[in-house]
mmCIF file of C-alpha atoms in Angstrom:
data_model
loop_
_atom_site.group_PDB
_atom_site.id
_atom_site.type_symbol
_atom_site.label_atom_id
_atom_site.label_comp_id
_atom_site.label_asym_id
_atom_site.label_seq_id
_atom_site.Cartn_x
_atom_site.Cartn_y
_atom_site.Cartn_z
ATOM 1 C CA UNK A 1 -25.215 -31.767 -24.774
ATOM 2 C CA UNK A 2 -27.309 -32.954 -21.863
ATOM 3 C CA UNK A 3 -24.887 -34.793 -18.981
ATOM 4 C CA UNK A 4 -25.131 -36.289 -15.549
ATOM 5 C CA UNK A 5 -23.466 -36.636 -12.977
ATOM 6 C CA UNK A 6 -22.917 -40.512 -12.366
ATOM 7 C CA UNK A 7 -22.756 -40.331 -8.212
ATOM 8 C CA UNK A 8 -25.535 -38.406 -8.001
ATOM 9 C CA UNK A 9 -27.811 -39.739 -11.033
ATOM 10 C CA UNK A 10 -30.750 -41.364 -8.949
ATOM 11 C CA UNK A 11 -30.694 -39.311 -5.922
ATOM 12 C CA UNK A 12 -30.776 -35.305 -7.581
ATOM 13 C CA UNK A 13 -32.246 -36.116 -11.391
ATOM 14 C CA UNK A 14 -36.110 -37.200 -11.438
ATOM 15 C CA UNK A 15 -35.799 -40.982 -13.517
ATOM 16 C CA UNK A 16 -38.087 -40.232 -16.043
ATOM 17 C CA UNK A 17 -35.638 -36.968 -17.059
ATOM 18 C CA UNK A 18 -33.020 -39.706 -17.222
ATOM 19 C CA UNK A 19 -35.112 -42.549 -19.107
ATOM 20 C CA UNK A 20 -36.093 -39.495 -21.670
ATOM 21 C CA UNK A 21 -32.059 -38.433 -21.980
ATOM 22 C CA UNK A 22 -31.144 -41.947 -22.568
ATOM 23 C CA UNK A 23 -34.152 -42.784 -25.067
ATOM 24 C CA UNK A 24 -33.401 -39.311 -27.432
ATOM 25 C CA UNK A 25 -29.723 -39.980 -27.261
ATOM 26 C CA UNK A 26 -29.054 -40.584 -31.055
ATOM 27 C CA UNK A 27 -26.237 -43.445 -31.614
ATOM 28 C CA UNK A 28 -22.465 -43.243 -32.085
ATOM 29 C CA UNK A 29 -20.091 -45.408 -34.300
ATOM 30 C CA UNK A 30 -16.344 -45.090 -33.908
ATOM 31 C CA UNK A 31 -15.342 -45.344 -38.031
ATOM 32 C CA UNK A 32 -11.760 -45.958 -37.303
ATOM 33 C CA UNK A 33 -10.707 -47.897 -40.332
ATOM 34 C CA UNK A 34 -7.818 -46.493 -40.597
ATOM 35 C CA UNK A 35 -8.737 -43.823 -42.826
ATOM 36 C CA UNK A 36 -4.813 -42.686 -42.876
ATOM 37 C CA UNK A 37 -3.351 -45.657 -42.439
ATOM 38 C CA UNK A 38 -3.165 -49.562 -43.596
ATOM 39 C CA UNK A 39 -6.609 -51.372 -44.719
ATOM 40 C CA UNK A 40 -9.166 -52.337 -41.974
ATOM 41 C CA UNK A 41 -9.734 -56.140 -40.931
ATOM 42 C CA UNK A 42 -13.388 -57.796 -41.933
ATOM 43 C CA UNK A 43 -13.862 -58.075 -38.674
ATOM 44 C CA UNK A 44 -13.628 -53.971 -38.021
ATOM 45 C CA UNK A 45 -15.986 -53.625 -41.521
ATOM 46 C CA UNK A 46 -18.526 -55.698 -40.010
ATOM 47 C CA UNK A 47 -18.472 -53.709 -36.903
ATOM 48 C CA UNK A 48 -19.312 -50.962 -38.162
ATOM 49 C CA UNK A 49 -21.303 -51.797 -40.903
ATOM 50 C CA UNK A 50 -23.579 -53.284 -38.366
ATOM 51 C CA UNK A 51 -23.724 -50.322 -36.668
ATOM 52 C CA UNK A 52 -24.276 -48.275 -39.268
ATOM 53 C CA UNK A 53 -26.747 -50.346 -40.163
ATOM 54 C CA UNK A 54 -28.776 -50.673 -36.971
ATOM 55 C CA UNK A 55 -28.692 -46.518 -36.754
ATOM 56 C CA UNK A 56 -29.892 -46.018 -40.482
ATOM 57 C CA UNK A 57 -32.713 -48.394 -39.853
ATOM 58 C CA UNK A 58 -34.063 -47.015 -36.420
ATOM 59 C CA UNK A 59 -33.777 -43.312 -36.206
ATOM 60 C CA UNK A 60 -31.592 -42.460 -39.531
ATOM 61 C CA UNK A 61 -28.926 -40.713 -37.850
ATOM 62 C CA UNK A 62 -25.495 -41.555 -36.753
ATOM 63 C CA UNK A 63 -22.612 -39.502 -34.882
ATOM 64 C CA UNK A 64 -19.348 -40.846 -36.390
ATOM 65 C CA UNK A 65 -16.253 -40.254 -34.249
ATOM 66 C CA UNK A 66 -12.510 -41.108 -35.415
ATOM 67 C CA UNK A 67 -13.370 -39.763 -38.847
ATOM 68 C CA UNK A 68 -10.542 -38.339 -39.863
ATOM 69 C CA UNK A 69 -11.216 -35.149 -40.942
ATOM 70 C CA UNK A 70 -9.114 -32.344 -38.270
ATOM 71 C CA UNK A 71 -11.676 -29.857 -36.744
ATOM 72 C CA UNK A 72 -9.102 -27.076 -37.554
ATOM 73 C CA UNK A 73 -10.028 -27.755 -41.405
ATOM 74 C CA UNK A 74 -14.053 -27.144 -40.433
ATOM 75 C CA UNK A 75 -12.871 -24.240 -38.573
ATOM 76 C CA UNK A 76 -10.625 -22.664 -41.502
ATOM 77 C CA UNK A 77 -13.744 -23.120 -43.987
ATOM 78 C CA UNK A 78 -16.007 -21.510 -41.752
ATOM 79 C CA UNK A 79 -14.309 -18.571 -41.082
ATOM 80 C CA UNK A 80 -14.110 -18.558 -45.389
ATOM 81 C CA UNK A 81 -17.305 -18.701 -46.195
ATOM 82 C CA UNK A 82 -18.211 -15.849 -43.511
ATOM 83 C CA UNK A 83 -16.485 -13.327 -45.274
ATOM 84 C CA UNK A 84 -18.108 -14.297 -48.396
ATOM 85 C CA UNK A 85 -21.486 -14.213 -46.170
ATOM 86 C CA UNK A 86 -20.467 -11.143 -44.919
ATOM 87 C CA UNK A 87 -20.344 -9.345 -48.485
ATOM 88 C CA UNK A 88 -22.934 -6.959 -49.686
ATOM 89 C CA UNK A 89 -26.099 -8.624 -50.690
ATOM 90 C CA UNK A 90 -25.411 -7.511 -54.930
ATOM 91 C CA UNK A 91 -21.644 -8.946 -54.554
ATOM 92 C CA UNK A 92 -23.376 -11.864 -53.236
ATOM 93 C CA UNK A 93 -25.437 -12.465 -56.004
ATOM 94 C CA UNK A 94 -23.257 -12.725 -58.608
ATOM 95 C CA UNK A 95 -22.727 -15.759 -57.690
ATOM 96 C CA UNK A 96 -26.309 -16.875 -57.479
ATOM 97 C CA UNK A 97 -27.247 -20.781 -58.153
ATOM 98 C CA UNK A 98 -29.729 -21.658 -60.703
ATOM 99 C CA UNK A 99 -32.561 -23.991 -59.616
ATOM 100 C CA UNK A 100 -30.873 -27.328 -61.394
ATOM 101 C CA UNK A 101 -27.157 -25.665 -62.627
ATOM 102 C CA UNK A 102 -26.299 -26.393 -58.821
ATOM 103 C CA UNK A 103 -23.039 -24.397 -58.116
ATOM 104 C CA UNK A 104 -23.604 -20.969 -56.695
ATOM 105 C CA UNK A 105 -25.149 -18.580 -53.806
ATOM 106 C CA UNK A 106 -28.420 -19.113 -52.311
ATOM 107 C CA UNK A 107 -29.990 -16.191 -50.877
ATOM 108 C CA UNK A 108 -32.599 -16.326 -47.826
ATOM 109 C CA UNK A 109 -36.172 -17.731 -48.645
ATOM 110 C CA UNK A 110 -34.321 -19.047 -52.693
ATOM 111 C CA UNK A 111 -34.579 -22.810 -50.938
ATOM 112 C CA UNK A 112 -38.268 -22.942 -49.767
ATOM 113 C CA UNK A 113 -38.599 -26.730 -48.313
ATOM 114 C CA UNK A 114 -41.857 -25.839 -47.109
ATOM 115 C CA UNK A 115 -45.161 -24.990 -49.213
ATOM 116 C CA UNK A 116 -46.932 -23.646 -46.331
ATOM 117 C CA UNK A 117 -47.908 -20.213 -46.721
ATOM 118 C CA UNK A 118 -46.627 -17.142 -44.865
ATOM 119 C CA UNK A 119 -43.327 -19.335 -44.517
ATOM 120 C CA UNK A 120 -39.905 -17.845 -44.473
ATOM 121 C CA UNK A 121 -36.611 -19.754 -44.099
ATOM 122 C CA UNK A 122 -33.638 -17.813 -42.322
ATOM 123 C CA UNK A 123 -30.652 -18.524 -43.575
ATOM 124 C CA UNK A 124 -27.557 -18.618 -46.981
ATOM 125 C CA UNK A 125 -25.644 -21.026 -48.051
ATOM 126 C CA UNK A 126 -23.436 -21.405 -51.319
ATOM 127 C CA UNK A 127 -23.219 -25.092 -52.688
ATOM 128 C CA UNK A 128 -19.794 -26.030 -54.483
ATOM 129 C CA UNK A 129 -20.265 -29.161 -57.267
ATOM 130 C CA UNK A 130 -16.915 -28.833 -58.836
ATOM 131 C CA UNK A 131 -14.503 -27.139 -56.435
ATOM 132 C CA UNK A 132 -12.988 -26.239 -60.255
ATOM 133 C CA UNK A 133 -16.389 -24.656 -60.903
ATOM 134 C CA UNK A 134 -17.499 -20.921 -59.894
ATOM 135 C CA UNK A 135 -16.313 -19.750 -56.796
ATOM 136 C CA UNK A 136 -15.716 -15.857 -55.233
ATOM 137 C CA UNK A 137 -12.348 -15.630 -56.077
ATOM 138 C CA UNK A 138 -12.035 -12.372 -56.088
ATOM 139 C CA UNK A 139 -13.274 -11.858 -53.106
ATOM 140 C CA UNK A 140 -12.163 -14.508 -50.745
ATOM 141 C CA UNK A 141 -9.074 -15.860 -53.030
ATOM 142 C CA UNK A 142 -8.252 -18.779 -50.067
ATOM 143 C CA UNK A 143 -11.251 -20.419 -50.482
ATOM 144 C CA UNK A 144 -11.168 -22.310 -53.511
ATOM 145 C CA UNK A 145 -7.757 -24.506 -52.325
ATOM 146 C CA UNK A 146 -9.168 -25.213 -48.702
ATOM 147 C CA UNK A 147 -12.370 -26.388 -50.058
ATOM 148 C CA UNK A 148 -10.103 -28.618 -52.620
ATOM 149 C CA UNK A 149 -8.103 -30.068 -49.903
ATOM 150 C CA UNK A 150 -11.661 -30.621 -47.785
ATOM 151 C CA UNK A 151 -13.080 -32.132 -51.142
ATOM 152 C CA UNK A 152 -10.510 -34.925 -50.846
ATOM 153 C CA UNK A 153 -10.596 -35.962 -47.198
ATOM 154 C CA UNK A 154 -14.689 -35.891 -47.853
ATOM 155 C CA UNK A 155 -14.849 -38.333 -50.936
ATOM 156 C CA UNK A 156 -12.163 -40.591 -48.798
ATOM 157 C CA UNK A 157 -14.369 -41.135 -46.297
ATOM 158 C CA UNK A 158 -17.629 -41.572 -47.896
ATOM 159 C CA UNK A 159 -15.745 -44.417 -49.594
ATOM 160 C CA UNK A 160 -15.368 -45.525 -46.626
ATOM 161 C CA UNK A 161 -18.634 -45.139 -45.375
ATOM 162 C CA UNK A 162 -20.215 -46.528 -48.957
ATOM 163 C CA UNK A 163 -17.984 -49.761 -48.049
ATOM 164 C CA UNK A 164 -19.208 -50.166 -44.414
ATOM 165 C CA UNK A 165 -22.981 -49.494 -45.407
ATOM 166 C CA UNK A 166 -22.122 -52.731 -48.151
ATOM 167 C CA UNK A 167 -20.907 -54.784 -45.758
ATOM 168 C CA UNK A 168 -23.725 -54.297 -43.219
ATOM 169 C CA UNK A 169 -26.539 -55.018 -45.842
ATOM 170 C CA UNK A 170 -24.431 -58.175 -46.914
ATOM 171 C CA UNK A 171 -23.600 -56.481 -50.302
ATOM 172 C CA UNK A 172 -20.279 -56.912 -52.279
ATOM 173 C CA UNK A 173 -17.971 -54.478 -50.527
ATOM 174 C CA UNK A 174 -17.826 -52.179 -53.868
ATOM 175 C CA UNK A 175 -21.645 -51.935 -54.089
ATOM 176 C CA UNK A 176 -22.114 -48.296 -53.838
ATOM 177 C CA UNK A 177 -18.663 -46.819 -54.343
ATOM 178 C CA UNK A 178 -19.156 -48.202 -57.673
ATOM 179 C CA UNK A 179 -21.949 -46.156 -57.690
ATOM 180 C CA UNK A 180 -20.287 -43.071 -56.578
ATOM 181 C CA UNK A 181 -17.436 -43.038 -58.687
ATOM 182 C CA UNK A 182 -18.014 -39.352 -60.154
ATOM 183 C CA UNK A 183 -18.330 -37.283 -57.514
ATOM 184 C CA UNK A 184 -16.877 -33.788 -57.719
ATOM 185 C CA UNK A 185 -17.824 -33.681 -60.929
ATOM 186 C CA UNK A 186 -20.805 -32.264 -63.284
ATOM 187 C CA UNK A 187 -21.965 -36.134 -63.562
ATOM 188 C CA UNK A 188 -22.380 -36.468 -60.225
ATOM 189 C CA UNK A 189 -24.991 -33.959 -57.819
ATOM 190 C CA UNK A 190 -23.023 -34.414 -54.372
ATOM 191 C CA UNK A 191 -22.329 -31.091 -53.351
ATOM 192 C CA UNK A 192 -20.353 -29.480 -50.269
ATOM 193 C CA UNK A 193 -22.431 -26.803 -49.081
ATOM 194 C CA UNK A 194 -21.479 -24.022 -46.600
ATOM 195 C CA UNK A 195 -24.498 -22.891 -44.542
ATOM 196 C CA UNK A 196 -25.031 -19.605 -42.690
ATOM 197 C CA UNK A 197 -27.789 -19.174 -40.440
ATOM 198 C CA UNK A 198 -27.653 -15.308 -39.820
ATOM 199 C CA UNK A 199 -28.454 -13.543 -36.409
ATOM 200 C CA UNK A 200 -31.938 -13.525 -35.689
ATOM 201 C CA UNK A 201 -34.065 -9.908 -35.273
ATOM 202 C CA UNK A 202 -35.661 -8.659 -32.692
ATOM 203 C CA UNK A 203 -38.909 -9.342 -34.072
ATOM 204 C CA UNK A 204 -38.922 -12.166 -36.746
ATOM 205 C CA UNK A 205 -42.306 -12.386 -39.062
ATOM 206 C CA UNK A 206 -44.593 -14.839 -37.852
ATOM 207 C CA UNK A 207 -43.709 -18.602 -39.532
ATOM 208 C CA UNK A 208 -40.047 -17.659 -40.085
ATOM 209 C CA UNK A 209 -37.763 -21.162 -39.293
ATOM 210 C CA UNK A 210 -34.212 -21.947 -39.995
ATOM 211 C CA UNK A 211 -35.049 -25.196 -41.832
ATOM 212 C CA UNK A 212 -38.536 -26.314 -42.519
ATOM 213 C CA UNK A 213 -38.926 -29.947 -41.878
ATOM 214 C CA UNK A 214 -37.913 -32.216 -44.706
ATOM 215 C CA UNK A 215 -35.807 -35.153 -45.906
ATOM 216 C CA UNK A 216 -32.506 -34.511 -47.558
ATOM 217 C CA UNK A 217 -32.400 -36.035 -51.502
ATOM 218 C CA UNK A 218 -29.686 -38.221 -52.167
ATOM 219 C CA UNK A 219 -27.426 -41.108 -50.685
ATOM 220 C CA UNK A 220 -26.294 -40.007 -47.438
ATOM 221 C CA UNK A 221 -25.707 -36.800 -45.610
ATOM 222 C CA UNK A 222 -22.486 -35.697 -43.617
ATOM 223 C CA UNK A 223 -23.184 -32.480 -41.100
ATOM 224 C CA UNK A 224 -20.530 -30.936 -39.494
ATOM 225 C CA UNK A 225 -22.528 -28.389 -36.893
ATOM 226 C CA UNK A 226 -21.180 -25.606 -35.272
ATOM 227 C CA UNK A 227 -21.217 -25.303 -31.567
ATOM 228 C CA UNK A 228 -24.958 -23.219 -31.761
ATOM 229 C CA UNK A 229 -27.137 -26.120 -32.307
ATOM 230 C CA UNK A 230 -30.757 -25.999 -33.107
ATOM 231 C CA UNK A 231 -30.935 -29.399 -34.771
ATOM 232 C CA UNK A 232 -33.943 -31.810 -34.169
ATOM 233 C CA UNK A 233 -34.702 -34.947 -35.329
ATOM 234 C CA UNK A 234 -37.949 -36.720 -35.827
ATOM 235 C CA UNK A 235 -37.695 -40.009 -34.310
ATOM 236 C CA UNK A 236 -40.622 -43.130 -34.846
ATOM 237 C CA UNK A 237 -42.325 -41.705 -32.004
ATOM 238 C CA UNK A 238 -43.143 -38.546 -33.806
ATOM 239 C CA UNK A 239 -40.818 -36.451 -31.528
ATOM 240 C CA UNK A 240 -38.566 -34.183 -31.869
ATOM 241 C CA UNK A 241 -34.732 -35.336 -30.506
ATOM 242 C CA UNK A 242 -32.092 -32.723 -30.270
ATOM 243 C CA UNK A 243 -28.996 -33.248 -32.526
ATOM 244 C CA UNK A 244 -26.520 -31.520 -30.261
ATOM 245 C CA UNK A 245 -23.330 -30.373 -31.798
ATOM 246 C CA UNK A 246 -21.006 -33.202 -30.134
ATOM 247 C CA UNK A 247 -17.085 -32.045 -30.247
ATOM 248 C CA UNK A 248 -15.063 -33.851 -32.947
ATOM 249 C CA UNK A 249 -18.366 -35.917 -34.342
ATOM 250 C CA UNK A 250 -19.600 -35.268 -37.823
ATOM 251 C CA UNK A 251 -23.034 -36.519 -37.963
ATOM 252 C CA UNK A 252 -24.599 -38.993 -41.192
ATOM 253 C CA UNK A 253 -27.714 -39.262 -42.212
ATOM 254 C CA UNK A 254 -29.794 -41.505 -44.910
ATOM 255 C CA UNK A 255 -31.455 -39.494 -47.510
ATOM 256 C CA UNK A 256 -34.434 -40.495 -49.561
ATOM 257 C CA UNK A 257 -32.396 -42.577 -52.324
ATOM 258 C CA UNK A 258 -31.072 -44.660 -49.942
ATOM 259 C CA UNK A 259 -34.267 -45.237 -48.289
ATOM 260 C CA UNK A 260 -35.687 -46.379 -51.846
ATOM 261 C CA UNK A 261 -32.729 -48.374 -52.519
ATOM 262 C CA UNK A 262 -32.808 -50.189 -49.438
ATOM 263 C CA UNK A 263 -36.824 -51.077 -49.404
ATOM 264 C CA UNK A 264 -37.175 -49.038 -46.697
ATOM 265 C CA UNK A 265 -34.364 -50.975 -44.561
ATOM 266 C CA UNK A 266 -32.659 -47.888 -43.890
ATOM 267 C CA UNK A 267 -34.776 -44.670 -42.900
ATOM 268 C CA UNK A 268 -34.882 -40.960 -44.374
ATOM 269 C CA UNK A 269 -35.677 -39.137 -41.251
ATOM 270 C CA UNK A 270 -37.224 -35.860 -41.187
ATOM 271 C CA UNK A 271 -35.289 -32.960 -39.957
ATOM 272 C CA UNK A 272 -35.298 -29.226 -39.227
ATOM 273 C CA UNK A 273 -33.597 -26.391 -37.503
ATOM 274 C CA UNK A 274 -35.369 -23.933 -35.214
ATOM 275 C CA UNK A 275 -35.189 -20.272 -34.258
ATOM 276 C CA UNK A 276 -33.228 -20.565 -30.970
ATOM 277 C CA UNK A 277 -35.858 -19.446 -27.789
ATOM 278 C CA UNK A 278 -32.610 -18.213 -25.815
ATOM 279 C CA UNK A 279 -31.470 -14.516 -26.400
ATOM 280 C CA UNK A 280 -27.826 -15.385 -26.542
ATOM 281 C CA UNK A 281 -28.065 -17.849 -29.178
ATOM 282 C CA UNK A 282 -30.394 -15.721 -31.090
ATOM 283 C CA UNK A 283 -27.770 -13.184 -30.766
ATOM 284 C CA UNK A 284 -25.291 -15.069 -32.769
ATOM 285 C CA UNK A 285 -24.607 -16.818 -36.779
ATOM 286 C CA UNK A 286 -24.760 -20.385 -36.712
ATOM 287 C CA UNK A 287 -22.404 -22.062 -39.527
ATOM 288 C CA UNK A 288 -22.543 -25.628 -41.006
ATOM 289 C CA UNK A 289 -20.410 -27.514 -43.261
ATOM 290 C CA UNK A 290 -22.658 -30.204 -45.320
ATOM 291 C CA UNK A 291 -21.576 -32.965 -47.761
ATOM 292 C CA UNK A 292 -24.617 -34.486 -49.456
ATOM 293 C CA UNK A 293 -23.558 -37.365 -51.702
ATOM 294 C CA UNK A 294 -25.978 -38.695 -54.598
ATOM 295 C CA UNK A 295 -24.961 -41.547 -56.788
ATOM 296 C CA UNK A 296 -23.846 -40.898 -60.322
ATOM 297 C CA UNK A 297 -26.585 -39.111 -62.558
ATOM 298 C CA UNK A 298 -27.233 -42.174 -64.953
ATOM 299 C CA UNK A 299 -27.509 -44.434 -61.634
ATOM 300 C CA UNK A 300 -30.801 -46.344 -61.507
ATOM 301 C CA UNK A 301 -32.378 -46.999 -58.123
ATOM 302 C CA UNK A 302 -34.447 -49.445 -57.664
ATOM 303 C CA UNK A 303 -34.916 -51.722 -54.531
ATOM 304 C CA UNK A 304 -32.175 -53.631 -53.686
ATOM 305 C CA UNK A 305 -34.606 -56.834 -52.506
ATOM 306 C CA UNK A 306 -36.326 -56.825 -55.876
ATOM 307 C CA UNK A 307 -39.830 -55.665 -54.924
ATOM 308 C CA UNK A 308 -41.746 -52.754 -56.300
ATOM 309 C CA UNK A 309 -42.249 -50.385 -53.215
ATOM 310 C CA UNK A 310 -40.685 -47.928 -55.238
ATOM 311 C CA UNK A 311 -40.376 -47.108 -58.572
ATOM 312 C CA UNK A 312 -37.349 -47.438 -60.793
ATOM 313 C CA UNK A 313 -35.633 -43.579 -61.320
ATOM 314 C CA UNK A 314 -32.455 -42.198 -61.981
ATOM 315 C CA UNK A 315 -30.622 -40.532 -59.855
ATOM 316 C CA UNK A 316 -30.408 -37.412 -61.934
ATOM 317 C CA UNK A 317 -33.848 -37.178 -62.655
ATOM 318 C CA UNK A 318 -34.762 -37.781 -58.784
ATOM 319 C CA UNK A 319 -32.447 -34.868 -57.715
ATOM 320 C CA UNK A 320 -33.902 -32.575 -60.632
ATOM 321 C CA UNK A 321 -37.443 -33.225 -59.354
ATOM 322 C CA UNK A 322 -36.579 -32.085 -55.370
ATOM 323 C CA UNK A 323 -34.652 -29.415 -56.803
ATOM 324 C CA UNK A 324 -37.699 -27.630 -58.992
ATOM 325 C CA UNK A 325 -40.142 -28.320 -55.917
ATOM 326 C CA UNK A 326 -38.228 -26.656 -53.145
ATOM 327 C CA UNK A 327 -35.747 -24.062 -55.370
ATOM 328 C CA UNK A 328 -37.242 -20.358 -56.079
ATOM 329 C CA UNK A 329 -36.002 -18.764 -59.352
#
C-alpha cells in the first residue's frame, strides 16, 4: 500500500504522483453493524448502504473493514489448503471438479478465462459448495471443520451485506437475502474457494498470467488477499488500479448478476492478477480465500427498474453458461 508522509506531502512527492494515489485509491466502508452483537439502527443501514452503493456503481469494488471475520481464521485456512496444494499432483486429482458438478480441485490452465491463444493461467484452487460435500479428508483431516466454522461467519455477513445493498437501492430490507436463502447447499452455486498461486519459474512461457482479465459470475464477490498482492482493477478510465492487500479488509466486488439485476446501477468490473515483475515476490505462493455468492438456482434475474437491457435468466442457467465457456474438461 502506497503512503505519504503528511509533513512532507507537497514539498518531497511530485503532485501529480499524489493526485494519481488519491484518484486509484479504491473506497472503504466500515460494515460495523454489529455483526456479533444487537441489531444495527436505520440510520447505520443507510450509511452503509449508501456507501456500498456509491462504490458498486463507480469502480465496483469496496474494502470493508469491521467485518467480523478474525484474520487468525484466514490464516488457519490458508495454511490448510497449502498442504493439500502441496500434495503430489495424482493425490491432487482425485479430487478434481467437474466443469458444472462444482465441488473439487482445479488444476493449473482447468479454468481458462481467456480464449486467447498461447494463454496459460498460473495457479490451483479447490472450490467447496457443501462444506458436507467432498473434501481431502484423508489427507488434511482439519480442514473440513475450519472451513465449516468459516462457512458460517461468511453466510452471516453476506446477510448482512445483501441487507445493506437493499437498503441503498431503496429495496425492502429482505430483497436479496430472500434470494439467497440456500446457500451452502447443492441449490445454491456460492462457493468458498481456496486459491494458490504457485511460485513463479525462472522462465515462464510467453502469455502465462495469474488471472486473465474477466468479470466474476454471480451476486457479489468477497476476497480475502494475502499479503503478495498482484491485484488490478479496471477502473472507467480503462486503467489498471492496484488492489493492495490492506490489513484486516476483505474486499467485495459486484459480479455480472448483480450488474443485470441492477440495470447497470451497480458495475461488474473487470479484474486480473499479474505475474509479479519483482524477484522476491516471484519467489514466493500467493494464497486467497474467495466467497462468491450467486442467488438460489431457480432465481430469475431480471432488471430491477423493469426495462429490458437484459434478458430474463435464471441464475442456474447463467452460472452453467460461464462455467462451460471458461472450465476445461
Amino acid at each position: 500500500m502506497v503512503s505519504f508522509d503528511v509533513d512532507s506531502l507537497f514539498t518531497k512527492v511530485p503532485i501529480n504522483d499524489v493526485l494519481e494515489f488519491l484518484a486509484n485509491k479504491l473506497p472503504e466502508c466500515d460494515i460495523d453493524l454489529g455483526v456479533d452483537s444487537e441489531e444495527p439502527s436505520q440510520r447505520e443501514w443507510e450509511r452503509v448502504g449508501e456507501e456500498i452503493s456509491r462504490a458498486f456503481g463507480d469502480i465496483g469494488f469496496v474494502y470493508l473493514t469491521n467485518h467480523g471475520i478474525q484474520q487468525k481464521k484466514i490464516e488457519e485456512i490458508n495454511q490448510l489448503s497449502g498442504e493439500f496444494f502441496q500434495l503430489d499432483e495424482a493425490t491432487k486429482l482425485k479430487y478434481k471438479r467437474g466443469v458444472q458438478a462444482m465441488q473439487g480441485y482445479s488444476a493449473p490452465n482447468q479454468e481458462r478465462l481467456t480464449n486467447a491463444p498461447g494463454t496459460h493461467e498460473l495457479r490451483e484452487s479447490y472450490d467447496v459448495q457443501e462444506v458436507g460435500g467432498v473434501l481431502p479428508d484423508a489427507e488434511v483431516a482439519a480442514l473440513r471443520p475450519s472451513l465449516t466454522d468459516f462457512a458460517a461467519h461468511l453466510q452471516l455477513l453476506t446477510s448482512r451485506l445483501l441487507t445493506a445493498m437493499a437498503v441503498g437501492l431503496g429495496l425492502e430490507r429482505s430483497y436479496f437475502t430472500s434470494k439467497h436463502e440456500k446457500m451452502g447447499s447443492s441449490e445454491n452455486t456460492t462457493c468458498i474457494r481456496m486459491l494458490y498461486y504457485p511460485p513463479v519459474p525462472a522462465h515462464v512461457s510467453p502469455g502465462t498470467t495469474r488471472i486473465a482479465p474477466h468479470t466474476d459470475y454471480g451476486t457479489i464477490t468477497l476476497l480475502f488477499q494475502d499479503d503478495v498482492g498482484g491485484l488490478e482493477v479496471r477502473d472507467r478510465a480503462d486503467a489498471w488500479v492496484s488492489a493492495e492487500p490492506l490489513p484486516g479488509t476483505v474486499l467485495v466486488n459486484v459480479g455480472d448478476i448483480l450488474q443485470f439485476w441492477t440495470a447497470d446501477k451497480f458495475r461488474a468490473t473487470e479484474h486480473r492478477v499479474l505475474i509479479p515483475s519483482t524477484e522476491v515476490q516471484r519467489s514466493v505462493a500467493r494464497r486467497s480465500l474467495v466467497f462468491f455468492v450467486h442467488p438460489d438456482d431457480d432465481v430469475l434475474i431480471k432488471p430491477l427498474d423493469g426495462s429490458s437491457r437484459y434478458s430474463p435468466v435464471t441464475a442456474k442457467a447463467h452460472t452453467q453458461k460461464r462455467f462451460a465457456e471458461t472450465y476445461q474438461h
